[in-house]
């Protein structure tokens, strides 16, 4: 049970469909009986264009004080040239992931009826602070015919280990207790070796969890042909980014894909966001699917200790999706939110 307003949540609606889907997520949380003390925080492409600010230090400090952050979507319309590429990704989203040490990007997938995935039920544990995302590298001789660009993959033993440990803990608590490391150890013989050795060593503490290894290219085939083979996948940042878009597509569409950027050590707030982007093309049309945002809010409640309400919301989303006639359109954003709110 929760008392009204017992969790302090920063809400970053952001751009495009972000505010619309977040509104539905908050509606469902309220219907589930959990009181949140929410504070809206203005960030994103529109905020940048209005103020020239991406993520001021003062805002970052303010965000540190919350119990959780719920984010809709960040980004300018596709093709817009007003916001330099990478500015918001690196300066806002990745800066939050890195400075708040959100080292696990947890992405659960449930196959929707009629989707390629059938009744697959899997979770990807994506390392969220290292790899090629770390920002290592640079240019030499930029603008000359001899220009060089490098972008290294940073893999620390500590980073791989804490991520592997989280994934094993998760697998241990699931019915199938199965964990697959996805990497490219046959070519990335340094990073892959570190990951493989780390997972092998952590596995000793989890004898009940069965294990598998897939190269990432093969994992793409399996993800399309038989995603039900997976239970928990653990992988690095970039492979996890790509594989979770694919998993989203085969499980019914990216509009269903939820994510939790977790700081499992709880040294600060964790951040919850749908995997999809701002989709400016459908913003305001009522056609945005709020289910990814709603399921992300359930991940947030789970992290905040509201496990029972979280389970009810997740079940409502999964049941609602399962009852949907494949090939027919979903009702409006608000109507889907209402339908889930009624079920929780
Ligand atoms: C995601 C997104 C981000 C990523 C971008 C927007 C930086 O694609 O959350 O998967 O690459 O991690
Ligand atoms: Mn992505």
CSV table of C-alpha atoms and ligand atoms in Angstrom, one decimal:
chain,number,residue,atom,x,y,z
A,1,UNK,CA,0.0,0.0,0.0
A,2,UNK,CA,1.1,3.5,-0.7
A,3,UNK,CA,0.2,6.8,0.8
A,4,UNK,CA,-0.7,9.6,-1.6
A,5,UNK,CA,2.4,11.4,-3.0
A,6,UNK,CA,4.8,9.1,-1.2
A,7,UNK,CA,7.2,8.9,-4.2
A,8,UNK,CA,8.8,12.0,-5.7
A,9,UNK,CA,8.9,11.6,-9.5
A,10,UNK,CA,10.4,14.0,-12.0
A,11,UNK,CA,8.4,13.9,-15.2
A,12,UNK,CA,10.1,14.8,-18.4
A,13,UNK,CA,7.4,14.7,-21.1
A,14,UNK,CA,9.8,15.9,-23.7
A,15,UNK,CA,9.0,16.2,-27.4
A,16,UNK,CA,6.5,15.0,-29.9
A,17,UNK,CA,4.3,12.2,-28.5
A,18,UNK,CA,6.3,12.1,-25.3
A,19,UNK,CA,3.9,14.2,-23.2
A,20,UNK,CA,0.8,12.4,-24.6
A,21,UNK,CA,2.1,8.9,-23.7
A,22,UNK,CA,3.4,10.0,-20.3
A,23,UNK,CA,0.0,11.4,-19.4
A,24,UNK,CA,-1.6,8.0,-20.0
A,25,UNK,CA,1.1,6.3,-17.9
A,26,UNK,CA,0.5,8.7,-15.0
A,27,UNK,CA,-3.3,8.1,-15.4
A,28,UNK,CA,-2.8,4.4,-15.1
A,29,UNK,CA,-0.5,4.7,-12.0
A,30,UNK,CA,-3.2,6.8,-10.3
A,31,UNK,CA,-5.8,4.2,-11.2
A,32,UNK,CA,-3.6,1.5,-9.7
A,33,UNK,CA,-3.8,3.3,-6.4
A,34,UNK,CA,-0.3,4.6,-6.2
A,35,UNK,CA,0.2,8.2,-5.2
A,36,UNK,CA,3.0,10.1,-6.9
A,37,UNK,CA,4.4,13.5,-6.0
A,38,UNK,CA,5.2,14.6,-9.6
A,39,UNK,CA,7.3,17.6,-10.8
A,40,UNK,CA,7.4,18.5,-14.5
A,41,UNK,CA,10.9,19.1,-15.8
A,42,UNK,CA,11.2,20.9,-19.1
A,43,UNK,CA,13.9,19.3,-21.3
A,44,UNK,CA,14.3,18.2,-24.9
A,45,UNK,CA,14.5,19.6,-28.4
A,46,UNK,CA,11.8,22.2,-28.0
A,47,UNK,CA,13.3,23.3,-24.7
A,48,UNK,CA,16.7,23.6,-26.3
A,49,UNK,CA,15.4,25.6,-29.3
A,50,UNK,CA,13.6,28.0,-26.9
A,51,UNK,CA,16.4,28.4,-24.3
A,52,UNK,CA,19.7,27.1,-25.8
A,53,UNK,CA,20.0,24.7,-22.9
A,54,UNK,CA,20.4,21.0,-23.2
A,55,UNK,CA,20.8,19.9,-19.6
A,56,UNK,CA,21.9,22.6,-17.2
A,57,UNK,CA,24.0,21.5,-14.2
A,58,UNK,CA,21.3,22.9,-11.9
A,59,UNK,CA,18.6,20.8,-13.5
A,60,UNK,CA,20.8,17.7,-13.2
A,61,UNK,CA,21.3,18.4,-9.5
A,62,UNK,CA,17.6,18.9,-9.1
A,63,UNK,CA,17.0,15.5,-10.8
A,64,UNK,CA,19.3,13.8,-8.4
A,65,UNK,CA,16.9,14.6,-5.6
A,66,UNK,CA,14.0,12.6,-6.9
A,67,UNK,CA,13.1,9.0,-6.3
A,68,UNK,CA,12.6,8.3,-10.0
A,69,UNK,CA,12.5,10.0,-13.4
A,70,UNK,CA,9.7,9.2,-15.9
A,71,UNK,CA,10.7,10.3,-19.4
A,72,UNK,CA,8.4,10.4,-22.5
A,73,UNK,CA,10.6,11.0,-25.6
A,74,UNK,CA,13.3,13.5,-26.6
A,75,UNK,CA,14.2,14.7,-30.0
A,76,UNK,CA,13.5,17.0,-32.9
A,77,UNK,CA,11.3,16.0,-36.0
A,78,UNK,CA,13.1,13.7,-38.4
A,79,UNK,CA,15.0,15.7,-41.0
A,80,UNK,CA,15.0,18.9,-38.9
A,81,UNK,CA,18.4,20.6,-38.9
A,82,UNK,CA,17.9,23.0,-36.1
A,83,UNK,CA,19.3,20.6,-33.4
A,84,UNK,CA,22.8,19.3,-34.2
A,85,UNK,CA,23.0,15.5,-34.4
A,86,UNK,CA,24.1,13.9,-31.2
A,87,UNK,CA,23.6,17.1,-29.1
A,88,UNK,CA,20.5,15.8,-27.2
A,89,UNK,CA,21.5,12.2,-27.3
A,90,UNK,CA,24.9,12.8,-25.8
A,91,UNK,CA,24.2,16.0,-23.9
A,92,UNK,CA,20.9,14.9,-22.3
A,93,UNK,CA,20.0,11.2,-22.5
A,94,UNK,CA,23.5,9.7,-22.2
A,95,UNK,CA,24.6,12.4,-19.8
A,96,UNK,CA,21.7,11.3,-17.5
A,97,UNK,CA,22.5,7.6,-18.0
A,98,UNK,CA,26.2,8.2,-17.2
A,99,UNK,CA,26.1,10.7,-14.4
A,100,UNK,CA,23.3,9.0,-12.5
A,101,UNK,CA,25.1,5.7,-13.1
A,102,UNK,CA,22.1,4.0,-14.7
A,103,UNK,CA,24.3,1.0,-15.5
A,104,UNK,CA,21.5,-1.4,-16.5
A,105,UNK,CA,19.1,-0.8,-19.3
A,106,UNK,CA,16.4,-3.3,-18.7
A,107,UNK,CA,14.1,-4.0,-21.6
A,108,UNK,CA,11.3,-6.6,-21.2
A,109,UNK,CA,9.5,-8.0,-24.2
A,110,UNK,CA,6.3,-10.0,-24.5
A,111,UNK,CA,5.2,-11.3,-27.9
A,112,UNK,CA,1.9,-9.8,-29.0
A,113,UNK,CA,-0.7,-12.0,-30.7
A,114,UNK,CA,-0.1,-12.2,-34.5
A,115,UNK,CA,3.5,-11.0,-34.0
A,116,UNK,CA,6.5,-13.0,-35.2
A,117,UNK,CA,7.3,-13.6,-31.6
A,118,UNK,CA,4.2,-15.6,-30.6
A,119,UNK,CA,4.3,-16.0,-26.9
A,120,UNK,CA,7.9,-15.2,-26.4
A,121,UNK,CA,8.7,-13.6,-23.0
A,122,UNK,CA,12.2,-12.3,-22.7
A,123,UNK,CA,14.3,-9.5,-21.0
A,124,UNK,CA,17.3,-7.8,-22.3
A,125,UNK,CA,19.9,-6.5,-19.8
A,126,UNK,CA,21.8,-4.0,-21.8
A,127,UNK,CA,24.9,-2.5,-20.3
A,128,UNK,CA,24.2,1.3,-20.2
A,129,UNK,CA,27.3,3.3,-19.4
A,130,UNK,CA,30.2,1.9,-21.4
A,131,UNK,CA,31.1,0.3,-24.8
A,132,UNK,CA,31.2,2.4,-27.9
A,133,UNK,CA,28.7,4.8,-26.1
A,134,UNK,CA,31.4,5.9,-23.6
A,135,UNK,CA,32.7,8.7,-25.9
A,136,UNK,CA,36.2,7.5,-26.3
A,137,UNK,CA,38.0,8.5,-29.5
A,138,UNK,CA,38.1,11.5,-31.7
A,139,UNK,CA,39.4,13.0,-35.0
A,140,UNK,CA,42.9,13.4,-36.3
A,141,UNK,CA,43.6,15.6,-39.3
A,142,UNK,CA,39.9,16.5,-39.6
A,143,UNK,CA,38.8,17.9,-42.9
A,144,UNK,CA,41.9,16.7,-44.7
A,145,UNK,CA,42.1,13.7,-47.1
A,146,UNK,CA,44.0,11.9,-44.4
A,147,UNK,CA,41.3,12.3,-41.8
A,148,UNK,CA,41.1,9.7,-39.1
A,149,UNK,CA,38.1,9.0,-36.8
A,150,UNK,CA,38.3,6.5,-34.0
A,151,UNK,CA,35.5,5.5,-31.6
A,152,UNK,CA,36.7,2.9,-29.1
A,153,UNK,CA,34.7,0.5,-27.1
A,154,UNK,CA,35.4,1.0,-23.3
A,155,UNK,CA,34.8,-2.2,-21.3
A,156,UNK,CA,35.7,-2.3,-17.6
A,157,UNK,CA,35.7,-5.4,-15.6
A,158,UNK,CA,33.6,-3.6,-13.0
A,159,UNK,CA,31.1,-2.5,-15.6
A,160,UNK,CA,30.7,-5.9,-17.1
A,161,UNK,CA,30.6,-7.6,-13.8
A,162,UNK,CA,27.9,-5.5,-12.2
A,163,UNK,CA,25.7,-5.9,-15.3
A,164,UNK,CA,26.3,-9.6,-15.4
A,165,UNK,CA,25.5,-9.9,-11.7
A,166,UNK,CA,22.2,-8.0,-12.2
A,167,UNK,CA,21.3,-10.3,-15.1
A,168,UNK,CA,22.0,-13.5,-13.2
A,169,UNK,CA,20.0,-12.3,-10.2
A,170,UNK,CA,17.1,-11.5,-12.6
A,171,UNK,CA,17.4,-14.9,-14.3
A,172,UNK,CA,17.6,-16.7,-10.9
A,173,UNK,CA,14.2,-15.3,-10.0
A,174,UNK,CA,12.4,-16.3,-13.3
A,175,UNK,CA,10.7,-19.6,-14.2
A,176,UNK,CA,13.2,-20.6,-16.8
A,177,UNK,CA,16.4,-19.5,-15.2
A,178,UNK,CA,18.2,-19.2,-18.4
A,179,UNK,CA,20.8,-16.6,-19.4
A,180,UNK,CA,22.3,-15.9,-22.8
A,181,UNK,CA,25.4,-13.7,-23.2
A,182,UNK,CA,25.3,-12.0,-26.6
A,183,UNK,CA,28.6,-10.6,-28.0
A,184,UNK,CA,31.0,-11.0,-30.9
A,185,UNK,CA,33.8,-12.9,-29.2
A,186,UNK,CA,35.1,-14.3,-32.5
A,187,UNK,CA,36.1,-10.8,-33.7
A,188,UNK,CA,36.0,-8.5,-30.7
A,189,UNK,CA,38.6,-10.6,-29.0
A,190,UNK,CA,39.5,-8.1,-26.2
A,191,UNK,CA,36.1,-6.8,-25.2
A,192,UNK,CA,34.4,-10.2,-25.9
A,193,UNK,CA,37.0,-12.0,-23.9
A,194,UNK,CA,36.5,-9.7,-20.9
A,195,UNK,CA,32.7,-10.2,-21.1
A,196,UNK,CA,32.9,-13.9,-21.5
A,197,UNK,CA,35.4,-14.4,-18.6
A,198,UNK,CA,33.3,-12.1,-16.4
A,199,UNK,CA,30.1,-13.9,-17.1
A,200,UNK,CA,31.8,-17.3,-16.5
A,201,UNK,CA,33.1,-16.1,-13.2
A,202,UNK,CA,29.8,-14.6,-12.0
A,203,UNK,CA,28.0,-17.8,-13.1
A,204,UNK,CA,29.7,-19.7,-10.4
A,205,UNK,CA,27.5,-17.9,-7.8
A,206,UNK,CA,24.3,-18.9,-9.8
A,207,UNK,CA,24.5,-22.7,-10.3
A,208,UNK,CA,20.8,-22.9,-11.0
A,209,UNK,CA,20.9,-20.6,-14.0
A,210,UNK,CA,21.5,-22.4,-17.3
A,211,UNK,CA,23.7,-20.6,-19.8
A,212,UNK,CA,24.2,-20.0,-23.4
A,213,UNK,CA,26.3,-17.8,-25.7
A,214,UNK,CA,25.3,-16.3,-29.1
A,215,UNK,CA,27.3,-14.2,-31.4
A,216,UNK,CA,25.3,-11.0,-32.0
A,217,UNK,CA,24.8,-11.7,-35.7
A,218,UNK,CA,23.4,-15.1,-35.0
A,219,UNK,CA,21.3,-13.7,-32.2
A,220,UNK,CA,19.6,-11.4,-34.8
A,221,UNK,CA,18.5,-14.6,-36.8
A,222,UNK,CA,17.3,-16.3,-33.6
A,223,UNK,CA,15.5,-13.2,-32.5
A,224,UNK,CA,13.5,-13.3,-35.7
A,225,UNK,CA,13.1,-17.0,-36.2
A,226,UNK,CA,12.6,-18.2,-32.6
A,227,UNK,CA,12.7,-15.4,-30.0
A,228,UNK,CA,11.0,-17.8,-27.5
A,229,UNK,CA,14.4,-19.5,-27.1
A,230,UNK,CA,15.5,-16.5,-25.0
A,231,UNK,CA,14.8,-15.8,-21.3
A,232,UNK,CA,17.3,-13.3,-20.1
A,233,UNK,CA,19.9,-11.8,-22.5
A,234,UNK,CA,22.9,-9.9,-21.2
A,235,UNK,CA,24.9,-7.8,-23.7
A,236,UNK,CA,26.9,-4.7,-24.2
A,237,UNK,CA,25.6,-1.2,-24.9
A,238,UNK,CA,25.6,-1.1,-28.7
A,239,UNK,CA,24.6,-4.7,-29.3
A,240,UNK,CA,21.8,-4.2,-26.7
A,241,UNK,CA,20.6,-1.0,-28.5
A,242,UNK,CA,20.3,-2.8,-31.8
A,243,UNK,CA,19.0,-6.1,-30.5
A,244,UNK,CA,16.2,-4.4,-28.5
A,245,UNK,CA,14.9,-2.5,-31.5
A,246,UNK,CA,14.8,-5.9,-33.3
A,247,UNK,CA,13.1,-7.5,-30.3
A,248,UNK,CA,10.6,-4.7,-30.2
A,249,UNK,CA,9.8,-5.2,-33.9
A,250,UNK,CA,9.3,-9.0,-33.6
A,251,UNK,CA,7.2,-8.7,-30.4
A,252,UNK,CA,4.5,-6.5,-32.0
A,253,UNK,CA,6.2,-3.1,-32.6
A,254,UNK,CA,8.3,-0.6,-30.9
A,255,UNK,CA,5.1,1.0,-29.5
A,256,UNK,CA,5.1,-1.8,-26.9
A,257,UNK,CA,8.7,-1.7,-25.9
A,258,UNK,CA,9.4,-0.4,-22.3
A,259,UNK,CA,12.7,0.3,-20.6
A,260,UNK,CA,14.2,1.0,-17.2
A,261,UNK,CA,17.5,2.8,-16.9
A,262,UNK,CA,18.5,1.4,-13.5
A,263,UNK,CA,20.9,2.4,-10.8
A,264,UNK,CA,20.6,-0.9,-8.9
A,265,UNK,CA,23.0,0.4,-6.2
A,266,UNK,CA,20.4,3.1,-5.6
A,267,UNK,CA,22.9,5.9,-5.2
A,268,UNK,CA,20.4,8.1,-7.1
A,269,UNK,CA,17.2,8.0,-9.0
A,270,UNK,CA,16.6,5.5,-11.9
A,271,UNK,CA,14.9,6.6,-15.1
A,272,UNK,CA,12.1,5.0,-17.0
A,273,UNK,CA,11.3,5.6,-20.6
A,274,UNK,CA,9.6,3.9,-23.6
A,275,UNK,CA,12.2,2.6,-26.2
A,276,UNK,CA,10.5,4.6,-29.0
A,277,UNK,CA,11.2,8.2,-29.9
A,278,UNK,CA,9.2,11.4,-30.2
A,279,UNK,CA,7.4,10.4,-33.5
A,280,UNK,CA,6.6,14.0,-34.4
A,281,UNK,CA,4.7,12.8,-37.4
A,282,UNK,CA,1.8,11.4,-35.3
A,283,UNK,CA,2.1,13.9,-32.4
A,284,UNK,CA,-1.3,15.3,-31.5
A,285,UNK,CA,-3.2,12.8,-33.7
A,286,UNK,CA,-4.2,10.5,-30.9
A,287,UNK,CA,-2.5,7.6,-32.7
A,288,UNK,CA,0.5,7.2,-30.4
A,289,UNK,CA,0.6,3.9,-28.6
A,290,UNK,CA,0.9,4.6,-24.8
A,291,UNK,CA,1.5,1.0,-23.9
A,292,UNK,CA,5.3,1.3,-23.8
A,293,UNK,CA,5.1,4.3,-21.6
A,294,UNK,CA,2.6,2.6,-19.3
A,295,UNK,CA,4.7,-0.5,-19.0
A,296,UNK,CA,7.7,1.7,-18.3
A,297,UNK,CA,5.8,3.3,-15.5
A,298,UNK,CA,5.1,-0.3,-14.2
A,299,UNK,CA,8.9,-0.9,-14.2
A,300,UNK,CA,9.2,2.4,-12.2
A,301,UNK,CA,6.7,1.3,-9.6
A,302,UNK,CA,8.4,-2.0,-9.3
A,303,UNK,CA,11.7,-0.2,-8.6
A,304,UNK,CA,10.0,2.0,-6.1
A,305,UNK,CA,8.8,-1.0,-4.1
A,306,UNK,CA,5.2,-0.9,-5.4
A,307,UNK,CA,5.6,-4.4,-6.7
A,308,UNK,CA,2.0,-5.4,-6.4
A,309,UNK,CA,0.6,-2.4,-8.4
A,310,UNK,CA,3.4,-2.8,-10.9
A,311,UNK,CA,2.5,-6.4,-11.5
A,312,UNK,CA,-1.2,-5.4,-12.0
A,313,UNK,CA,-0.3,-2.8,-14.6
A,314,UNK,CA,2.0,-5.1,-16.5
A,315,UNK,CA,-0.6,-7.8,-16.5
A,316,UNK,CA,-3.2,-5.4,-17.7
A,317,UNK,CA,-1.0,-4.3,-20.6
A,318,UNK,CA,-0.1,-7.9,-21.5
A,319,UNK,CA,-3.8,-9.0,-21.3
A,320,UNK,CA,-5.0,-6.0,-23.2
A,321,UNK,CA,-2.5,-6.6,-26.0
A,322,UNK,CA,-3.3,-10.4,-26.0
A,323,UNK,CA,-7.0,-9.6,-26.4
A,324,UNK,CA,-6.4,-7.2,-29.3
A,325,UNK,CA,-7.5,-8.5,-32.8
A,326,UNK,CA,-4.3,-8.7,-34.9
A,327,UNK,CA,-4.4,-6.5,-37.9
A,328,UNK,CA,-6.9,-4.0,-36.5
A,329,UNK,CA,-6.0,-0.5,-35.4
A,330,UNK,CA,-5.8,0.3,-31.7
A,331,UNK,CA,-8.1,2.9,-30.3
A,332,UNK,CA,-6.8,6.4,-29.6
A,333,UNK,CA,-4.0,7.1,-27.1
A,334,UNK,CA,-6.4,8.3,-24.5
A,335,UNK,CA,-8.8,5.3,-25.0
A,336,UNK,CA,-6.0,2.8,-24.6
A,337,UNK,CA,-4.9,4.6,-21.4
A,338,UNK,CA,-8.5,4.5,-20.2
A,339,UNK,CA,-8.8,0.7,-21.0
A,340,UNK,CA,-5.7,-0.1,-19.0
A,341,UNK,CA,-6.8,2.2,-16.2
A,342,UNK,CA,-10.1,0.3,-16.0
A,343,UNK,CA,-8.3,-3.0,-15.7
A,344,UNK,CA,-5.9,-2.2,-12.9
B,1,LIG,C1,17.7,4.0,-27.0
B,1,LIG,C2,18.0,5.1,-28.0
B,1,LIG,C3,19.3,5.9,-27.5
B,1,LIG,C4,20.4,4.9,-27.5
B,1,LIG,C5,19.7,7.1,-28.3
B,1,LIG,C6,18.5,8.1,-28.5
B,1,LIG,C7,20.8,7.8,-27.7
B,1,LIG,O1,18.2,4.6,-29.3
B,1,LIG,O2,17.4,4.3,-25.9
B,1,LIG,O3,17.8,2.9,-27.4
B,1,LIG,O4,21.1,4.7,-28.5
B,1,LIG,O5,20.6,4.3,-26.4
B,2,LIG,MN1,17.9,2.5,-29.4
